[in-house]
Amino acid sequence: MTVLGTTGPLLDRTSSLVLTPAVVAHRGASGHRPEHTLDAYRTAIRMGVDDIELDLVITRDGVLVARHESEISRTTDVADHPELAHLRTTRTIDGTELTGWFVEDLTLAQLKTLAARERMPRLRPDNTAYDGVEGVPTFTEVLAMVGAESVRRGRTVGVMVELKHAAYFDAIGLPLDRPLLVDLARHGLDHPWARVTLMSFETTVLRRLAGRTRLPVVQLLDVAHRRPADLVALGDPTTYGDLVTRDGLAWIDDYADGIGPHKALVLPRDADGAVGEPSRLVRDAHRAWLTVHVWTVRAENRFLPTNLRRGSALDAPGDMSGEVRALLDAGVDGVITDHPEIALRTAREVRAPDVVGRVT
């Protein structure tokens, strides 16, 4: 008797903590639409994603909106609005000096006069066809859309919420967690059965949330040499590399339900930029009963390991499916991606031998 479909890397595959690893749309289907627009989220939901991921910042009048960062000149047409020219300024956020227009300097009414644009027009020129079609959505608008789409499609779509620049917003008197919990309660999503996950690269805001909500909390982890911005502000030398040790994971386990590591922490690259065997991170996290959602998987060669690129053009599509397969083989519980259709297809292919198998 020969059992087919059980050869290759699946033999050594680390088990996920969940029955079916999730495919999460990073800022929506941002490989196909300008990020953090309702169209990007809806496109991802139509593709069949389990969850959408969105980032939250806050306006001058305390309204949470979906943007990847506070400075918005790359993702909106704010520079084309002469009535807002006086608000252009320079400030330092999380250790980086930036010049432009900042959400926290605009009221919601002012922000709603702006149109969204593709962040990377040279890399993704097709997305520019949607420039100017939509504006910047509020968090409550996103939640309403996800609720409506869930009803329409007969399945609950999850929301993974990342709080951006939390310590910075605390320092200027605009904490993110208070309006976050108010908005979630308004939509009936403040209970442990809601499909909502709260995330941040900063530890302080997550610890605060862990004491105020029963929603799952995920500690995001950047590459090893970087440091959480809140700990930098406190003079704490802890790096993300410290947090992925067993002691670091045990510390995270005090307040979080999972981790969200940069993909290089799970699939380290060698000196040539190629990936091979996974690290111990997923196994160590699972031993601490922490889930693992890895970020960010993108289809273009420039974002892929060198041994998964196709051709020499950095902006051309490579073997993203190979990277997703390697991450699933490493046992991750979710993949956060700009191109969810590829991840969904690969996840189905990987699951098929496990679920069905063939005996001859």
XYZ file of C-alpha atoms in Angstrom, residues 12-298:
287
model
C 8.193 17.683 8.770
C 5.415 20.193 8.990
C 4.892 21.805 12.392
C 1.249 21.696 13.456
C -0.723 24.913 13.639
C -2.723 25.719 16.767
C -5.808 26.184 14.576
C -7.601 23.674 12.360
C -7.354 25.899 9.290
C -4.648 28.587 9.148
C -6.130 31.971 8.301
C -5.499 34.111 5.243
C -5.581 37.755 6.288
C -5.826 40.616 3.778
C -3.137 43.175 4.589
C -4.791 46.621 4.471
C -7.369 44.893 2.279
C -6.434 43.368 -1.067
C -3.710 46.000 -1.379
C -2.001 44.195 -4.240
C -5.091 45.075 -6.311
C -6.577 48.274 -4.863
C -5.240 51.329 -2.994
C -4.719 50.205 0.586
C -7.140 50.965 3.394
C -10.078 51.765 1.158
C -13.467 50.116 1.492
C -12.966 48.773 -2.032
C -9.707 47.101 -0.961
C -11.455 45.439 1.960
C -14.462 44.367 -0.111
C -12.225 42.964 -2.843
C -10.432 40.829 -0.260
C -13.719 39.618 1.193
C -14.958 38.665 -2.292
C -11.751 36.651 -2.729
C -12.683 34.662 0.377
C -10.298 35.885 3.090
C -10.843 34.905 6.689
C -9.945 38.342 8.052
C -9.046 41.818 6.937
C -6.191 43.699 8.626
C -6.388 47.434 9.142
C -4.274 50.097 10.829
C -5.761 52.853 12.948
C -4.660 56.429 13.578
C -6.709 59.296 15.006
C -7.934 62.715 13.868
C -7.599 65.964 15.782
C -11.183 65.576 16.982
C -10.655 62.033 18.222
C -12.040 59.857 15.416
C -10.246 56.629 14.477
C -9.531 56.259 10.765
C -7.847 53.604 8.637
C -4.361 54.683 7.534
C -1.044 52.884 7.797
C 0.665 55.880 9.362
C -0.062 59.330 10.666
C 1.532 61.156 7.698
C -0.817 60.949 4.709
C 0.831 62.645 1.730
C 1.657 59.302 0.040
C -1.804 57.792 0.352
C -4.099 60.769 -0.240
C -4.307 63.867 -2.442
C -3.820 66.214 0.525
C -1.027 68.078 -1.309
C -3.595 69.139 -3.933
C -5.715 70.973 -1.352
C -4.515 74.581 -0.999
C -6.879 75.160 1.916
C -4.795 72.643 3.914
C -1.360 73.908 2.851
C -0.830 75.679 6.183
C -1.004 72.325 7.991
C 2.111 70.941 6.295
C 4.753 70.480 8.966
C 7.689 68.418 10.191
C 7.660 66.240 13.273
C 9.352 63.163 14.682
C 7.244 60.052 15.236
C 8.685 56.840 16.630
C 12.182 58.197 16.094
C 11.696 59.128 12.433
C 11.535 62.720 11.184
C 8.716 63.222 8.685
C 7.485 66.191 6.690
C 3.975 66.363 5.345
C 0.391 66.372 6.552
C -0.616 64.456 9.665
C -3.994 62.976 10.519
C -3.836 64.317 14.065
C -3.743 67.880 12.685
C -6.938 67.428 10.649
C -10.530 67.199 11.801
C -12.628 64.402 10.408
C -14.465 66.950 8.234
C -11.166 68.060 6.705
C -9.990 64.480 6.219
C -13.225 63.602 4.441
C -12.408 66.127 1.698
C -9.419 63.993 0.642
C -9.238 61.146 -1.855
C -7.203 57.981 -1.386
C -4.294 57.090 -3.664
C -2.087 54.082 -4.339
C 0.942 54.102 -2.026
C 3.308 52.428 -4.513
C 2.273 53.638 -7.983
C 5.492 52.566 -9.744
C 5.313 49.063 -8.315
C 1.557 48.673 -8.779
C 0.524 50.980 -11.636
C -2.752 49.116 -12.226
C -3.930 50.212 -8.794
C -3.689 53.867 -9.808
C -6.816 53.389 -11.922
C -8.669 53.560 -8.580
C -6.979 56.751 -7.356
C -9.522 59.306 -6.265
C -12.455 56.879 -6.266
C -12.760 56.698 -2.483
C -11.804 58.666 0.585
C -10.378 57.711 3.957
C -12.760 55.455 5.908
C -13.394 55.742 9.615
C -13.054 52.673 11.799
C -16.792 52.582 12.380
C -17.417 52.695 8.604
C -15.108 49.719 8.130
C -16.871 47.773 10.880
C -20.267 48.530 9.334
C -19.061 47.362 5.913
C -17.592 44.136 7.325
C -20.821 43.436 9.177
C -22.884 43.965 6.037
C -20.554 41.803 3.915
C -20.635 39.047 6.540
C -24.437 38.970 6.413
C -24.460 39.138 2.627
C -22.050 36.222 2.246
C -23.335 34.096 5.102
C -20.013 33.922 6.937
C -18.360 36.045 9.572
C -15.342 37.988 8.341
C -12.802 38.761 11.028
C -11.050 42.062 11.656
C -7.455 42.313 12.855
C -6.887 45.836 14.140
C -3.407 47.352 14.466
C -2.955 50.436 16.623
C -0.278 52.673 15.108
C 2.063 55.061 16.985
C 0.248 54.344 20.256
C 2.830 55.897 22.595
C 3.112 58.964 20.367
C -0.658 59.477 20.386
C -0.703 58.973 24.167
C 1.899 61.722 24.498
C -0.181 64.269 22.533
C -3.388 63.486 24.423
C -5.075 61.325 21.776
C -4.933 57.759 23.133
C -6.147 55.182 20.643
C -7.525 52.529 22.981
C -10.373 54.576 24.426
C -12.190 55.367 21.151
C -11.294 51.865 19.931
C -13.295 50.228 22.713
C -16.140 52.714 22.272
C -16.394 51.970 18.542
C -16.280 48.220 19.114
C -19.032 48.451 21.745
C -21.154 50.549 19.378
C -21.038 47.685 16.868
C -21.577 44.949 19.464
C -18.029 43.644 19.021
C -16.729 44.015 22.573
C -17.177 40.381 23.618
C -14.805 37.383 23.429
C -16.804 35.706 20.643
C -16.446 38.645 18.274
C -14.120 38.073 15.310
C -11.877 40.967 16.328
C -8.178 40.834 17.215
C -6.213 43.762 18.644
C -2.575 44.211 17.621
C 0.339 46.586 18.035
C 4.119 46.667 17.765
C 4.074 48.438 21.127
C 3.734 46.567 24.384
C 2.284 49.259 26.658
C -1.002 49.748 24.819
C -1.516 45.991 24.530
C -0.983 45.503 28.250
C -3.497 48.259 28.877
C -6.026 46.652 26.528
C -5.524 43.209 28.040
C -6.830 44.596 31.313
C -9.845 46.265 29.699
C -11.154 43.768 27.137
C -11.528 40.038 26.606
C -10.798 40.303 22.892
C -7.632 38.489 21.788
C -4.431 40.520 21.804
C -1.494 39.953 19.437
C 2.003 41.345 19.943
C 3.469 42.298 16.580
C 7.202 41.662 16.203
C 9.530 43.430 13.798
C 12.970 42.187 12.744
C 15.284 41.262 15.583
C 17.457 44.397 15.889
C 14.556 46.857 16.078
C 12.874 47.977 19.290
C 9.264 48.720 20.293
C 8.729 52.474 20.138
C 7.075 52.619 23.545
C 10.021 50.873 25.193
C 12.466 53.184 23.400
C 10.581 56.151 24.871
C 10.913 54.596 28.327
C 14.643 53.987 27.906
C 14.158 50.219 27.854
C 16.781 48.528 25.622
C 14.605 45.484 24.839
C 14.645 44.505 21.167
C 12.224 42.378 19.194
C 15.005 39.793 19.129
C 14.768 39.661 22.924
C 11.021 39.134 22.690
C 11.298 36.060 20.441
C 13.416 34.147 22.956
C 11.618 31.687 25.215
C 11.860 34.161 28.099
C 10.547 36.915 25.862
C 7.611 34.786 24.718
C 6.809 33.936 28.328
C 6.735 37.675 29.070
C 4.405 38.281 26.120
C 2.174 35.439 27.309
C 1.379 37.474 30.428
C -0.817 39.819 28.378
C -1.192 38.514 24.809
C -2.844 35.588 23.073
C -0.564 35.513 20.072
C 2.338 37.020 18.193
C 2.583 38.555 14.735
C 6.213 38.182 13.625
C 7.945 39.545 10.550
C 8.263 36.610 8.161
C 12.071 36.698 8.432
C 11.753 35.674 12.079
C 10.055 32.451 10.939
C 11.976 31.923 7.682
C 15.444 33.419 8.198
C 17.352 34.472 5.092
C 20.991 33.618 4.469
C 23.674 35.997 3.203
C 22.339 35.607 -0.349
C 18.768 36.411 0.698
C 17.517 32.835 0.328
C 15.378 30.931 2.823
C 15.773 27.359 3.950
C 14.796 25.723 7.226
C 12.433 27.631 9.535
C 13.497 28.955 12.913
C 12.201 27.599 16.228
C 9.910 30.577 16.739
C 6.621 28.941 15.765
C 7.289 25.861 17.890
C 8.399 27.965 20.852
C 5.343 30.213 20.546
C 2.998 27.265 20.306
C 4.549 25.733 23.417
C 3.502 28.933 25.182
C 0.015 28.618 23.569
C 0.589 31.754 21.538
C -0.813 31.827 18.009
C 1.417 33.006 15.162
C 0.243 35.293 12.336
C 3.149 36.165 10.061
C 3.493 39.347 7.965
C 3.724 40.548 5.190
C 3.685 38.224 2.190
C 3.712 39.978 -1.186
